[in-house]
Coordinates of C-alpha atoms in Angstrom, one line a residue:
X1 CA 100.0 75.2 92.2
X2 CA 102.1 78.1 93.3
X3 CA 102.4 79.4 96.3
X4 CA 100.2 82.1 97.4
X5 CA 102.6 83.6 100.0
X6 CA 104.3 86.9 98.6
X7 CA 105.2 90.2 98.9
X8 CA 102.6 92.5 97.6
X9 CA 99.0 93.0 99.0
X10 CA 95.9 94.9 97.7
X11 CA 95.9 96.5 100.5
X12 CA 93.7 100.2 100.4
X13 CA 95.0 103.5 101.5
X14 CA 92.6 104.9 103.5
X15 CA 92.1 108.4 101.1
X16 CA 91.6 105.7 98.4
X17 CA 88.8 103.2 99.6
X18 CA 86.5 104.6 97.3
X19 CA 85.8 104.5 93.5
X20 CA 84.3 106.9 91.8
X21 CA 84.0 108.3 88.1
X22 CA 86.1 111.4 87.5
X23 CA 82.9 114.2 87.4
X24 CA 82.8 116.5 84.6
X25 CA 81.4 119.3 86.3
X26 CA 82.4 122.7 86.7
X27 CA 81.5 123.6 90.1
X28 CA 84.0 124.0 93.0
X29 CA 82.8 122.0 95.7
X30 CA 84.7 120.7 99.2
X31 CA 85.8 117.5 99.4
X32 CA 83.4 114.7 100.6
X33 CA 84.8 112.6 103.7
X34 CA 84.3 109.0 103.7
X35 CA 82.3 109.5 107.4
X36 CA 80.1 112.1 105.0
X37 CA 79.3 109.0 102.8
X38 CA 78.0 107.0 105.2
X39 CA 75.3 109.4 107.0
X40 CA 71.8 109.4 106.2
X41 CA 71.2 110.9 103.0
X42 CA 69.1 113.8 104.6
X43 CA 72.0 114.5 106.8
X44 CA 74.3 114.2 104.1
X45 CA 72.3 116.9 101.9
X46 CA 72.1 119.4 105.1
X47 CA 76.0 118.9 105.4
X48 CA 76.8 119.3 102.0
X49 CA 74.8 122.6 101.7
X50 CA 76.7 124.4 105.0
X51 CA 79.7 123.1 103.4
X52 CA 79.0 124.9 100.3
X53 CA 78.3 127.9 102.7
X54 CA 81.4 128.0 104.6
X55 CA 83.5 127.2 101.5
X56 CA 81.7 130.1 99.6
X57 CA 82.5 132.4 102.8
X58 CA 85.7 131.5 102.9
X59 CA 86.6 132.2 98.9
X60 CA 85.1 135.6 99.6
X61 CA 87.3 136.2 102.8
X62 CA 90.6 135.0 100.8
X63 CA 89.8 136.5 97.7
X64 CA 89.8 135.9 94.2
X65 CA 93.8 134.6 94.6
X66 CA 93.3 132.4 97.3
X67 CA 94.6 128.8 97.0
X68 CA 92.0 126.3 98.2
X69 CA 92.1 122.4 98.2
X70 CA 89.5 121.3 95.6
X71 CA 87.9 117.8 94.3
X72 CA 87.3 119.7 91.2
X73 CA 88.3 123.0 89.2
X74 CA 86.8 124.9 86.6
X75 CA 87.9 123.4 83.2
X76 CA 90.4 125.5 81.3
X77 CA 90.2 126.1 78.1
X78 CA 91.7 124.8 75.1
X79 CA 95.2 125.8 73.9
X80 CA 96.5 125.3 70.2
X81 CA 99.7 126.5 72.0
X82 CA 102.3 123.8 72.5
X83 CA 104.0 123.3 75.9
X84 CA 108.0 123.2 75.1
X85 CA 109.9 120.8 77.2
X86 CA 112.0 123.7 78.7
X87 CA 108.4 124.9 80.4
X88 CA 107.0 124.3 83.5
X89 CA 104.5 120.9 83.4
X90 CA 101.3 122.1 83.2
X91 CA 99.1 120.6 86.3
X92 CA 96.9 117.4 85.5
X93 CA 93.5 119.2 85.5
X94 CA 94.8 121.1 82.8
X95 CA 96.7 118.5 80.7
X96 CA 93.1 116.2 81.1
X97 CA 90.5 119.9 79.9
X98 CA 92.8 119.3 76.3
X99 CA 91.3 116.1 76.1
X100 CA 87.7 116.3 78.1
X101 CA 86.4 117.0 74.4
X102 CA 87.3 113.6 73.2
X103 CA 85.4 111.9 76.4
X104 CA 82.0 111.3 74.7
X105 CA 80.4 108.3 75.6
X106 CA 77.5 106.8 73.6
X107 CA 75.7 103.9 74.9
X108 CA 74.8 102.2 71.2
X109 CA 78.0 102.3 70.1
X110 CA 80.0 100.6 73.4
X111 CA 77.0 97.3 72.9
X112 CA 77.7 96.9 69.2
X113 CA 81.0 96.9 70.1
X114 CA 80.3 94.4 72.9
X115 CA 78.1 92.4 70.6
X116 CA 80.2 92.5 67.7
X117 CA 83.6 90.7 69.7
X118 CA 80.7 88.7 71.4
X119 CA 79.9 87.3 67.3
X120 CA 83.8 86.8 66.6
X121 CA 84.6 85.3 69.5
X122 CA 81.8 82.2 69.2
X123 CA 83.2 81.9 65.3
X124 CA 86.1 81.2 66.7
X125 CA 85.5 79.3 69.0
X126 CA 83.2 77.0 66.4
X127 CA 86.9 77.0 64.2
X128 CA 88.6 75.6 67.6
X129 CA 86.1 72.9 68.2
X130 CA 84.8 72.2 65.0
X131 CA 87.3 71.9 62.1
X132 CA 88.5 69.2 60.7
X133 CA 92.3 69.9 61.1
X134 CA 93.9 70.1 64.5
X135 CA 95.9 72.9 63.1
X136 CA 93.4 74.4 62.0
X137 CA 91.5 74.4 65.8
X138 CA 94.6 75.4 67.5
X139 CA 94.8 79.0 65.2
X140 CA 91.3 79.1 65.7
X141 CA 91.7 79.0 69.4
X142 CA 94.5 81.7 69.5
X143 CA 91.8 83.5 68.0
X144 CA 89.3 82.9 70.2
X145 CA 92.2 84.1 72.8
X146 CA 93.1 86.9 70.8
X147 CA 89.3 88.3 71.2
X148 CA 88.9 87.4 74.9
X149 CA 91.5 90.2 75.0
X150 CA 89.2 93.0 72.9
X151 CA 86.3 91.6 75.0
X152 CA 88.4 92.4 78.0
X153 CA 89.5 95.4 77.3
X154 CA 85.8 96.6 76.2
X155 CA 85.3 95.6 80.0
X156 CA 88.0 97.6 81.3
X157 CA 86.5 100.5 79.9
X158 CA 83.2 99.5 81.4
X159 CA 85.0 99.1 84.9
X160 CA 86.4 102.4 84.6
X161 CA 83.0 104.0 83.5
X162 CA 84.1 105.3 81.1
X163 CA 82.3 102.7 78.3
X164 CA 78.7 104.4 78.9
X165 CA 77.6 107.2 80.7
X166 CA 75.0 104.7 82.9
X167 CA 76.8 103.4 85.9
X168 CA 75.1 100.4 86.3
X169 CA 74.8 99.7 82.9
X170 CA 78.5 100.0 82.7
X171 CA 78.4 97.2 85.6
X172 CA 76.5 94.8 84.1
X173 CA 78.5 95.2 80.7
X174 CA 82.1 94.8 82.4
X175 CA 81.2 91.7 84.1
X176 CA 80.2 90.5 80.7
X177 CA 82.7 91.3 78.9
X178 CA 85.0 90.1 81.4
X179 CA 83.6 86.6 81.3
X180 CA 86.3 84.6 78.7
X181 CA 89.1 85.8 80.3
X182 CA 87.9 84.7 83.7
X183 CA 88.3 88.5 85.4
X184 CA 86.4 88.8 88.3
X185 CA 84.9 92.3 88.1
X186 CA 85.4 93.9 91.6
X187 CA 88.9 92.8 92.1
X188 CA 90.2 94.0 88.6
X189 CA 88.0 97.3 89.7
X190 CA 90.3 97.5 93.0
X191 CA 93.4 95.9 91.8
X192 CA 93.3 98.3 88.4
X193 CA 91.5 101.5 89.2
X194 CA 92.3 102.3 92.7
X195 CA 96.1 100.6 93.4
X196 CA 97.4 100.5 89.8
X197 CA 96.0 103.8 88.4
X198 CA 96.5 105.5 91.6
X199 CA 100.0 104.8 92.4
X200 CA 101.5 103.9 89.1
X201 CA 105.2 103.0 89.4
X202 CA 105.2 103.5 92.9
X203 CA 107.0 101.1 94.6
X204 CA 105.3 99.0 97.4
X205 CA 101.9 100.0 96.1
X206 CA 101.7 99.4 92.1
X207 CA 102.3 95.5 92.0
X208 CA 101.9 95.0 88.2
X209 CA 104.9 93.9 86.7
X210 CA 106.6 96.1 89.8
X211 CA 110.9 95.2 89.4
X212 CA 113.1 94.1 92.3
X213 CA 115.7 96.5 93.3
X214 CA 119.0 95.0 93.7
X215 CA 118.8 94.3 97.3
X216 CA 115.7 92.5 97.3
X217 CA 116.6 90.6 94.4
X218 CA 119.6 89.7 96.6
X219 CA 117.8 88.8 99.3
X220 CA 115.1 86.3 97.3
X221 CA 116.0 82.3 97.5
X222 CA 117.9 80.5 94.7
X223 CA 114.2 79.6 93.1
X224 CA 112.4 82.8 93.4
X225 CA 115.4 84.3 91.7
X226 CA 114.9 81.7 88.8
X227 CA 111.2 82.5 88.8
X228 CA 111.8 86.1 88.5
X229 CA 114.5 85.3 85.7
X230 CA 112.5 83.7 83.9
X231 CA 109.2 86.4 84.1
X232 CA 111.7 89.1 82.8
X233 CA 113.2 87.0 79.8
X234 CA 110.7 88.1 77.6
X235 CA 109.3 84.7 76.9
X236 CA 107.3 84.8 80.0
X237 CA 104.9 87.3 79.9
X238 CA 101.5 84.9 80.0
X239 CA 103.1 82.7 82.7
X240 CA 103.6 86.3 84.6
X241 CA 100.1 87.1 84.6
X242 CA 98.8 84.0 84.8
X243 CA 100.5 83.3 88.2
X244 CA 101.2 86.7 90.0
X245 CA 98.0 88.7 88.9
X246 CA 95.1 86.4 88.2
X247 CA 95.9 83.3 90.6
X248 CA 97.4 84.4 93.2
X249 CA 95.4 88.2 93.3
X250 CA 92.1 87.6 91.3
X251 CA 91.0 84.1 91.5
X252 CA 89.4 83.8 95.0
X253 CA 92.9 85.8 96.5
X254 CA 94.1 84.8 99.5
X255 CA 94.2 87.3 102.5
X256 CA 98.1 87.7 102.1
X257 CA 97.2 89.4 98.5
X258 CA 94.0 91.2 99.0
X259 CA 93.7 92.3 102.5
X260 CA 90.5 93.1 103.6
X261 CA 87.6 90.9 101.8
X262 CA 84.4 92.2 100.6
X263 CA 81.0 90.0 99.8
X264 CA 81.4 90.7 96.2
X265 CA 84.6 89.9 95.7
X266 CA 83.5 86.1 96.5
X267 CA 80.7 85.9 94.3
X268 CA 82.5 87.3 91.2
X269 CA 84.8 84.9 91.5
X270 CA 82.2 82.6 91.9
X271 CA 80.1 84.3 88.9
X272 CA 84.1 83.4 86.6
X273 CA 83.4 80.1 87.9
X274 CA 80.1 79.0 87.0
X275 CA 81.1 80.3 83.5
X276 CA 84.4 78.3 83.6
X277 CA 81.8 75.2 84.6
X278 CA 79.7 75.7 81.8
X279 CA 82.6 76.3 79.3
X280 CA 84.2 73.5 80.0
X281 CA 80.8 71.2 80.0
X282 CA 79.8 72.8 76.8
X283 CA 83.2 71.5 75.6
X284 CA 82.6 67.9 77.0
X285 CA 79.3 67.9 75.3
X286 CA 80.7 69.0 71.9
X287 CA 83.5 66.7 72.1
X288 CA 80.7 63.6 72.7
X289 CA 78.3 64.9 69.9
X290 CA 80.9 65.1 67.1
X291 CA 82.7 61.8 68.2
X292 CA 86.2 64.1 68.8
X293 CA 88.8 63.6 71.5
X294 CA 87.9 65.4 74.4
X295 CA 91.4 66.1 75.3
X296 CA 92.0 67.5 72.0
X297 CA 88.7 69.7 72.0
X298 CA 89.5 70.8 75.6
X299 CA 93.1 71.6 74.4
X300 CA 91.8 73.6 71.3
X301 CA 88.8 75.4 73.0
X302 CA 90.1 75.6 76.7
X303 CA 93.9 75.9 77.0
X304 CA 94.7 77.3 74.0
X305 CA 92.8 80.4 74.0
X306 CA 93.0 81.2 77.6
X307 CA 97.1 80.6 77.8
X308 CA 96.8 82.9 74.7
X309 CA 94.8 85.4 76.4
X310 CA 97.1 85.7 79.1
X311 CA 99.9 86.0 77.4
X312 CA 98.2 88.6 75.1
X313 CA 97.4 90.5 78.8
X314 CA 100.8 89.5 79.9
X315 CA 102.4 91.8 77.1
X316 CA 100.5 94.3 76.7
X317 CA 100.3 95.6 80.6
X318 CA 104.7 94.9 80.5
X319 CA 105.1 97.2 77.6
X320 CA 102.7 100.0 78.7
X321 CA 105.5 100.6 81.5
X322 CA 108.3 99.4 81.1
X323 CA 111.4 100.8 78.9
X324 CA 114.4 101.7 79.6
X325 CA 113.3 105.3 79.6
X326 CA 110.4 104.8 82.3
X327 CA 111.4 105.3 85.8
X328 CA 110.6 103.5 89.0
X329 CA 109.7 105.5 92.7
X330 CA 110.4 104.4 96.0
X331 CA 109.0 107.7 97.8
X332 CA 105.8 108.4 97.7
X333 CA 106.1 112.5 97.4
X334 CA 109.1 112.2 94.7
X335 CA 106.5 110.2 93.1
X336 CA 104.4 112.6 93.3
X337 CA 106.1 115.6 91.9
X338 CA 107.4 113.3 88.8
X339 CA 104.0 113.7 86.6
X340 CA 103.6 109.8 87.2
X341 CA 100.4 110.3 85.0
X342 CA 102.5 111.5 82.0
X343 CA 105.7 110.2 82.8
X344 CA 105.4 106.4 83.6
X345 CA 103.2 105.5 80.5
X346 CA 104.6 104.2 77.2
X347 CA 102.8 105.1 73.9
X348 CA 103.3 102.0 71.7
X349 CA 102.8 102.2 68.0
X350 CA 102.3 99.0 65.6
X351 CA 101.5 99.0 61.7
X352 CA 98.7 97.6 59.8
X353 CA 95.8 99.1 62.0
X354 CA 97.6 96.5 64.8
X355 CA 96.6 99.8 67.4
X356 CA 92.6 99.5 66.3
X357 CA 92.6 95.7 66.6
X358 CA 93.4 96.4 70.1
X359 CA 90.7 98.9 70.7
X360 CA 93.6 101.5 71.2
X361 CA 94.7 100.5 74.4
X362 CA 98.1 101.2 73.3
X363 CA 97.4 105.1 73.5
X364 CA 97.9 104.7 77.0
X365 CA 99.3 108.2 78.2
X366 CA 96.0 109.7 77.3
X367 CA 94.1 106.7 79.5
X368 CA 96.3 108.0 82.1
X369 CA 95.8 111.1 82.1
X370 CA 92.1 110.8 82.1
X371 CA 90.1 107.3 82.4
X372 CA 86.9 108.7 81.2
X373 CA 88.2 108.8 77.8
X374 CA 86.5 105.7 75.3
X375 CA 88.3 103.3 73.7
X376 CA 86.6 104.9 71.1
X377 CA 88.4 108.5 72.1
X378 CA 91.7 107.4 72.8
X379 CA 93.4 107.9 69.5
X380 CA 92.4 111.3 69.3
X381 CA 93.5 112.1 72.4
X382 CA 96.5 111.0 72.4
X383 CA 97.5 112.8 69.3
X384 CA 96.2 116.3 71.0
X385 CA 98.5 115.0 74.3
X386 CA 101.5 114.6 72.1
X387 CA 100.9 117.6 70.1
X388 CA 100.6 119.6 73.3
X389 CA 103.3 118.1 75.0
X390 CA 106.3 117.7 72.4
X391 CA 109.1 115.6 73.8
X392 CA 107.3 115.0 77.2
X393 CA 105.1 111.3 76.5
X394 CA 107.6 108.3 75.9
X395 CA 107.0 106.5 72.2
X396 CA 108.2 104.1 70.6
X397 CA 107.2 102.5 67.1
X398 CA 107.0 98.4 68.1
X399 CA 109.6 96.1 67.2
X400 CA 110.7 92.6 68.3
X401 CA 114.1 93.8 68.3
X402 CA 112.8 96.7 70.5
X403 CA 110.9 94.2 73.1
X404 CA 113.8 92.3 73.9
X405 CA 116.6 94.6 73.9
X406 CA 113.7 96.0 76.4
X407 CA 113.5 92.5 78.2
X408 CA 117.5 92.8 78.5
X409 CA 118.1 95.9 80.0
X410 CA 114.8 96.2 82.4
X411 CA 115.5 93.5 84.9
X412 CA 116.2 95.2 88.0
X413 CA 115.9 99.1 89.3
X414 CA 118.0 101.0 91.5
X415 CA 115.4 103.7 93.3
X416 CA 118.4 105.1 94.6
X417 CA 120.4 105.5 91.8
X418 CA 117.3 105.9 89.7
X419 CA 118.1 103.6 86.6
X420 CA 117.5 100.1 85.5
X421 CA 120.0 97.1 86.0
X422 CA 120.3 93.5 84.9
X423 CA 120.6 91.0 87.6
X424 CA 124.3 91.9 88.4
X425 CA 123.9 95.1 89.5
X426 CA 125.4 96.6 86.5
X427 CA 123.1 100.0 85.0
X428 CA 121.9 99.5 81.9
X429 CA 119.8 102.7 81.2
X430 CA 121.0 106.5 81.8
X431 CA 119.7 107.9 85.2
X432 CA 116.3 109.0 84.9
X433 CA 115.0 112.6 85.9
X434 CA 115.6 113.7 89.3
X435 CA 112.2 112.7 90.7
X436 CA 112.7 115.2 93.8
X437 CA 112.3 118.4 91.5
X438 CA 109.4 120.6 91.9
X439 CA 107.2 120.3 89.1
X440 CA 107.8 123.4 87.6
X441 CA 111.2 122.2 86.7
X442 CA 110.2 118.8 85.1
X443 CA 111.9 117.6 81.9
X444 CA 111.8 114.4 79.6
X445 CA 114.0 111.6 81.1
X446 CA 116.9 110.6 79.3
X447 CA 116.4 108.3 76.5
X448 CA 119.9 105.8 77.2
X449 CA 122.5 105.8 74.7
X450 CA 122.1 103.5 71.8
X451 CA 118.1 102.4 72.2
X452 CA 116.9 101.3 69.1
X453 CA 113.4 102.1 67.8
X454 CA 114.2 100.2 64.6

């Protein structure tokens, strides 16, 4: 097994230690402290109301103009008015009101869809196990993979409440869902909502699928080098996730990767476990009652369809950010003032209704920009983000020719010089954006020379 010494923890900033849903209210209220969330709830009520008092006091002191630090503003209304690239980026809280409409969530709709994968997913697994060809199981059992990943994504949705509007129902759903593909619930919920969706493409904080910069790749040994290599072929996306995000930082982590350890942590992992156990038995069982190899029927029911889930994971979180126009930050207030929420997210297309199969994951700016939005709400707003925002949001139609020439270029990434480079230090994209601009003066990075989208 691999080693589980490395170089990126889940560790928690303390403003982000809690998760909570994005509210959809109007009302301008003071931020809650974390030492407010642990009082006594009467005490918590009594200092919530002279909050409200002082904060209303001190609106009416500043006047109507004054700039206060909110958890939430008043959402703006819609605008049929495109922003043009040579205008200032509009702020997040307005970019997310053009969507908010699209944020519906209906509870019968997210468990038919839940039940539905559920249906598809034990059909194929009967193909894996029972048919009569071996070929014919092992296609079978990429299917089965194919719909652990719609399952999974169904739960990702639940984990970022944004399947149903019932919190705990959305709870109990995700951990579900999340079942085939072994996730355990809480530590996708850290690992995902708070580091990843927090910090995106922030160096030394967003860990998935983060690239070496030159120096460190410099400083790695001869077989961490060949790892990495090998992880950013293109050929490697499954072995990627199967190694540095679920074994070494979801599968019972060790305190290198996940810092500080919480009860529940432990008996999700243990919940992905008992499933596993059962799985596998289940498999045995089969294997014995229809007088079939059990190597074989573990092959074609176990392996195959989890190797193809994580592959299937494996790609799909490497091509939401990563391109030759998608910078990298080392500093955390360039970062900032970049629009990471916009400007780090790739907007893959496919043909053939490819998009749907996938439960629209793919429109990923929009996700982004606001994690309340369905699956089912997805496609709808990202069509109002890129009609809003005309040559701001990266796409790019999917080829294979595409992917690799992507592979190629994105191996390494100068912070400094802010552009990607292959292992010898040479650049292979144009500079990006200067990240220290103010917002106001924010423009589309520049798409290098020669990238084909055929």
């Amino acid at each position: 097994m691999p080693s589980r010494v490395g170089r990126h923890r889940l560790v928690l900033p303390p403003e982000r230690t809690g998760i909570r849903a994005p509210r959809r209210s109007g009302r301008l209220l003071p931020c809650r402290t974390r030492r407010d969330r642990n009082r006594d709830p009467a005490t918590g009520m009594r200092a919530a109301l002279a909050r409200r008092r002082d904060f209303a006091a001190d609106r009416k002191a500043a006047g109507n103009g004054a700039s206060t630090s909110l958890c939430v503003i008043d959402s703006m209304n819609d605008s049929s008015t495109p922003i043009r690239v040579d205008e200032p980026m509009p702020h997040r809280k307005v970019i997310r009101a053009w969507i908010t409409p699209f944020g519906d969530r209906v509870i019968a709709r997210s468990i038919v869809l839940l039940v539905v994968d559920y249906l598809l997913l034990f059909a194929a697994f009967a193909g894996a196990l029972l048919a009569a060809s071996s070929i014919v199981k092992i296609v079978c059992g990429m299917a089965a993979g194919f719909i652990t990943g719609r399952l999974f994504i169904i739960g990702h949705d639940a984990c970022h409440q944004s399947l149903t509007p019932n919190h705990r129902l959305n709870r109990w759903l995700g951990r579900i869902a999340f079942l085939p593909s072994l996730t355990p619930y809480s530590l996708w919920e850290v690992g995902h909502n708070v580091v990843h969706h927090g910090y995106t493409n922030l160096k030394g904080f967003d860990f998935v699928w983060a690239p070496l910069t030159p120096d460190e790749y410099a400083a790695l040994s001869p077989a961490r080098r060949m790892l990495d290599r090998v992880y950013r072929s293109g050929w490697a996306p499954g072995l990627y996730y199967l190694v540095e995000i679920w074994w070494l930082r979801m599968y019972f982590p060790a305190k290198a990767y996940l810092g500080a350890s919480r009860p529940i942590f432990r008996r999700d992992c243990l919940l992905v476990t008992g499933f596993a156990a059962l799985w596998i038995g289940a498999v045995v069982q089969i294997a014995a009652a229809t007088q079939q190899p059990t190597l074989l029927l573990l092959f074609t029911g176990v392996a195959v369809p989890f190797l193809f889930w994580c592959s299937m994971i494996g790609f799909v979180v490497y091509v939401h950010h990563t391109d030759p126009r998608i910078s990298w930050h080392a500093n955390r207030a360039e970062w900032s003032r970049a629009a990471p929420f916009v400007s780090t997210t790739l907007h893959l297309t496919f043909p053939f209704g490819i998009g749907g199969l996938l439960h629209h994951i793919m429109e990923h700016t929009a996700h982004h920009v606001d994690m309340s939005i369905p699956l089912y709400g997805l496609k709808d707003a990202q069509a109002k983000l890129e009609a809003m925002l005309p040559g701001r949001i990266v796409v790019q139609r999917f080829s294979w020719r595409w992917y690799f020439d992507t592979a190629r270029r994105c191996k390494l990434y100068d912070t400094g010089r802010r552009h990607w480079t292959d292992y010898r230090g040479r650049a292979t994209s144009d500079a990006h954006l200067r990240a220290d601009a103010p917002m106001a003066e924010q423009r589309p990075i520049d798409a290098p020379t020669g990238l084909s989208g055929a």
